[in-house]
Amino acid sequence: MLVGGEVLGHVGEGGGAAGGVYLRGTDGSPAVRLGDGVAAALSPDGRWAITIPRSAPTQLVLLPTGTGEARSLGTPGLTYVAAAWFPDGKKILASGFEAGHGMRAFIQDVEGGAPQPITPEGIAGYPALSPDGKRFAVGMSDGRFLIYSVDGRAEPRAISGIESGESLSRWSADDRTLYVYRLGPVPSRVFRVDIATGRRELWKELAPADASGLMRIDKVVVSPDGRSYAYFYDRVLYSNLYIAEGLK
């Protein structure tokens, strides 16, 4: 999410079988359809949106938010799960897996070329980039959370204070904390975890005003400055109410 706009994904009636990616201003202006797929992230300059096609998740598609043509990146055999922009807008941090292998993190140059793996197999969830783009935090399938250096020169460092099963939302702008939350529960409790000490602090409890039919909260997104947030939730779309009379 960027100040002034957000990229949204729609499925079902709103997105169709291929899914739909829309750009909508946070001022309440109407959403503009950019193309098909699953929305991943807006570029730092707001000119491109990363999407993952539902029919071909072996590609990352860059959709222009203004004039221009869509561009495809990727390599045969790699299935993408998530992607985020580096601060310079020239590289993408992606997570995905190759056939018969576990998920790992990759660096993808926006000018093309094969993605380069930068973690071993066994990551879980979506990585969170540091503000300077030199490090990223990620959960592992064994329940640990680690900080990796992008250039691979430093050994991974464990983070305390994040509970197994929690998800990373983003790295704070001051480079000191991570926003974390747990998928599912309503309301969703979002914590700030101090990277150095592991100290946890409750930041927000999130739930829509209308909780009727609410099943779970799926994803929490915090703005870079920590002043705004958005979240996705699942609601029962169809239900039937029957009235039975004369029962004994």
XYZ file of C-alpha atoms in Angstrom:
248
model
C 0.000 0.000 0.000
C 1.300 3.464 -0.918
C 0.208 6.848 0.340
C -2.443 8.058 -2.077
C -3.416 4.697 -3.465
C -3.669 0.991 -2.931
C -3.654 -2.098 -5.109
C -6.512 -4.499 -4.503
C -7.302 -8.017 -5.641
C -10.790 -9.296 -6.361
C -12.029 -12.841 -6.857
C -15.456 -14.336 -7.432
C -18.020 -12.046 -9.034
C -15.753 -8.984 -8.737
C -12.714 -10.578 -10.304
C -13.955 -13.476 -12.392
C -12.212 -16.811 -12.823
C -8.858 -15.113 -13.530
C -9.083 -12.732 -10.576
C -8.931 -8.965 -10.937
C -6.371 -6.331 -9.959
C -7.599 -2.797 -9.279
C -6.005 0.486 -8.287
C -8.027 2.669 -5.941
C -7.135 5.909 -4.215
C -7.443 6.072 -0.449
C -9.580 9.188 -0.927
C -12.550 6.979 -1.836
C -12.295 7.494 -5.591
C -13.546 4.664 -7.841
C -11.327 1.655 -8.419
C -9.652 1.291 -11.828
C -9.119 -2.193 -13.203
C -5.495 -2.832 -14.189
C -5.787 -6.430 -15.341
C -6.138 -10.059 -14.305
C -4.353 -11.951 -11.555
C -3.648 -11.747 -7.835
C -2.403 -8.376 -6.560
C 0.986 -8.411 -4.821
C 2.461 -4.897 -4.469
C 2.824 -1.400 -5.918
C 6.235 -0.134 -6.991
C 7.809 2.636 -4.856
C 6.993 5.219 -7.543
C 3.439 3.904 -7.970
C 3.892 3.242 -11.698
C 3.740 -0.559 -11.635
C 1.778 -3.245 -9.826
C 3.156 -6.746 -9.364
C 0.566 -9.431 -10.014
C 0.644 -13.216 -10.080
C -1.605 -14.807 -12.732
C -3.931 -17.412 -11.256
C -3.676 -19.473 -14.458
C 0.139 -19.210 -14.690
C 1.741 -18.575 -11.274
C 5.142 -19.318 -12.839
C 5.232 -15.649 -13.850
C 5.264 -12.241 -12.220
C 3.380 -9.742 -14.344
C 4.083 -6.014 -14.016
C 0.930 -4.050 -14.846
C 1.317 -0.314 -15.548
C -0.881 1.929 -13.422
C -0.863 4.510 -16.226
C 0.276 4.306 -19.826
C 2.508 1.455 -20.922
C 2.395 -2.270 -21.602
C 2.398 -5.187 -19.191
C 5.681 -7.031 -18.697
C 6.207 -10.635 -17.646
C 9.058 -11.972 -15.529
C 9.765 -15.491 -14.388
C 11.352 -18.787 -15.199
C 9.914 -22.207 -16.049
C 9.494 -24.500 -13.065
C 9.210 -21.822 -10.365
C 5.788 -21.140 -8.833
C 5.489 -17.708 -7.239
C 3.551 -17.207 -4.010
C 4.256 -13.566 -3.065
C 6.363 -10.603 -4.162
C 7.453 -7.184 -2.891
C 9.504 -4.319 -4.307
C 12.941 -3.321 -3.135
C 13.142 0.397 -2.244
C 15.103 1.200 -5.427
C 12.313 -0.201 -7.618
C 14.852 -2.202 -9.627
C 14.505 -5.574 -7.914
C 11.732 -7.734 -6.487
C 11.867 -9.965 -3.418
C 9.737 -13.002 -4.220
C 8.861 -16.222 -2.452
C 8.058 -19.390 -4.316
C 8.951 -23.008 -4.879
C 10.213 -25.298 -7.582
C 8.571 -28.647 -8.300
C 9.457 -31.142 -5.591
C 11.121 -28.501 -3.372
C 10.156 -26.334 -0.402
C 9.467 -22.616 -0.548
C 12.369 -20.179 -0.476
C 13.075 -16.503 -1.182
C 14.392 -15.184 -4.492
C 15.626 -11.894 -5.930
C 14.174 -11.032 -9.333
C 15.591 -8.200 -11.454
C 12.806 -6.198 -13.117
C 14.846 -6.023 -16.321
C 14.623 -9.801 -16.627
C 16.855 -12.777 -16.081
C 16.498 -15.800 -13.847
C 15.499 -15.266 -10.191
C 18.341 -15.873 -7.740
C 17.632 -17.905 -4.558
C 18.813 -16.198 -1.362
C 17.490 -18.544 1.355
C 17.475 -22.297 1.810
C 14.216 -24.177 1.389
C 11.790 -24.110 4.285
C 10.503 -20.553 4.604
C 6.858 -20.060 5.529
C 4.758 -16.976 4.874
C 5.805 -13.735 3.239
C 9.188 -12.034 3.844
C 9.276 -8.467 5.211
C 11.957 -6.152 3.793
C 13.869 -3.682 5.947
C 13.450 0.027 5.015
C 16.875 0.142 3.356
C 16.332 -3.112 1.458
C 19.475 -4.722 2.900
C 17.762 -7.263 5.177
C 14.505 -9.135 5.374
C 12.667 -11.067 8.065
C 10.891 -14.321 7.337
C 9.172 -17.141 9.179
C 10.468 -20.676 8.806
C 8.495 -23.891 8.587
C 9.929 -24.997 11.955
C 8.329 -21.988 13.706
C 11.429 -19.796 13.960
C 11.692 -16.256 12.599
C 15.009 -15.177 11.091
C 16.601 -12.047 9.655
C 18.623 -12.616 6.477
C 20.981 -10.199 4.763
C 20.141 -9.737 1.101
C 23.770 -10.024 0.009
C 24.256 -13.207 2.046
C 27.342 -11.905 3.834
C 25.914 -12.154 7.355
C 24.652 -15.278 9.060
C 20.851 -15.413 9.610
C 19.852 -14.038 13.016
C 16.945 -15.382 15.073
C 14.229 -12.983 16.267
C 12.648 -13.566 19.653
C 9.211 -12.328 20.639
C 7.319 -13.571 17.578
C 5.084 -16.542 18.311
C 4.886 -19.631 16.135
C 1.976 -19.314 13.701
C 2.081 -15.523 13.501
C 2.555 -13.665 10.219
C 4.723 -10.678 9.364
C 3.003 -7.549 8.094
C 5.910 -5.159 7.604
C 9.133 -3.723 8.985
C 8.708 -0.346 10.696
C 10.217 2.774 9.116
C 12.506 3.330 12.121
C 14.136 -0.080 11.497
C 13.440 -1.180 15.087
C 10.253 -3.221 15.067
C 8.176 -5.695 13.090
C 4.382 -5.655 12.877
C 3.038 -9.195 13.383
C -0.420 -10.762 13.605
C -2.120 -14.156 13.540
C -4.278 -15.198 10.602
C -7.841 -16.083 11.441
C -8.931 -14.752 14.838
C -11.454 -11.909 15.033
C -10.591 -9.358 16.185
C -7.062 -9.621 14.810
C -4.493 -8.488 17.380
C -1.513 -6.754 15.762
C 1.691 -6.483 17.791
C 4.868 -4.484 17.431
C 7.896 -6.670 18.222
C 11.228 -5.043 19.054
C 13.841 -6.709 16.842
C 16.682 -6.234 19.333
C 14.936 -7.266 22.556
C 11.910 -9.328 21.476
C 9.574 -7.111 23.517
C 5.938 -7.337 22.334
C 3.523 -4.406 22.408
C -0.126 -4.572 21.355
C -0.614 -2.046 18.542
C -4.184 -2.539 17.256
C -7.177 -4.854 17.500
C -8.837 -4.991 14.091
C -12.376 -6.005 13.158
C -15.040 -4.502 10.875
C -17.937 -2.670 12.500
C -20.394 -5.175 11.014
C -19.345 -8.635 12.217
C -22.330 -10.511 10.781
C -21.183 -13.566 8.831
C -17.543 -12.767 9.541
C -15.369 -15.884 9.395
C -11.736 -14.753 9.613
C -9.237 -11.983 8.952
C -6.792 -13.052 6.277
C -4.180 -10.348 5.862
C -3.113 -7.130 7.595
C -1.174 -4.451 5.717
C 0.479 -1.525 7.515
C 1.580 1.637 5.685
C 5.316 2.486 5.642
C 4.882 5.289 8.186
C 2.760 3.134 10.513
C -0.102 5.647 10.498
C -2.511 3.698 8.313
C -3.511 0.090 7.837
C -5.805 -2.132 5.819
C -6.982 -5.691 6.267
C -8.794 -8.375 4.327
C -11.504 -10.598 5.771
C -13.803 -13.432 4.735
C -17.531 -13.198 5.230
C -20.246 -15.775 4.552
C -21.618 -14.691 1.183
C -24.647 -16.901 0.897
C -26.944 -18.337 3.547
C -30.582 -19.326 3.765
C -33.077 -18.772 6.559
C -36.051 -21.121 6.762
C -39.222 -20.757 8.822
C -40.918 -23.984 9.766
C -44.467 -23.904 11.031
C -46.691 -26.560 12.611
C -43.856 -28.724 13.898
C -44.654 -30.939 16.877
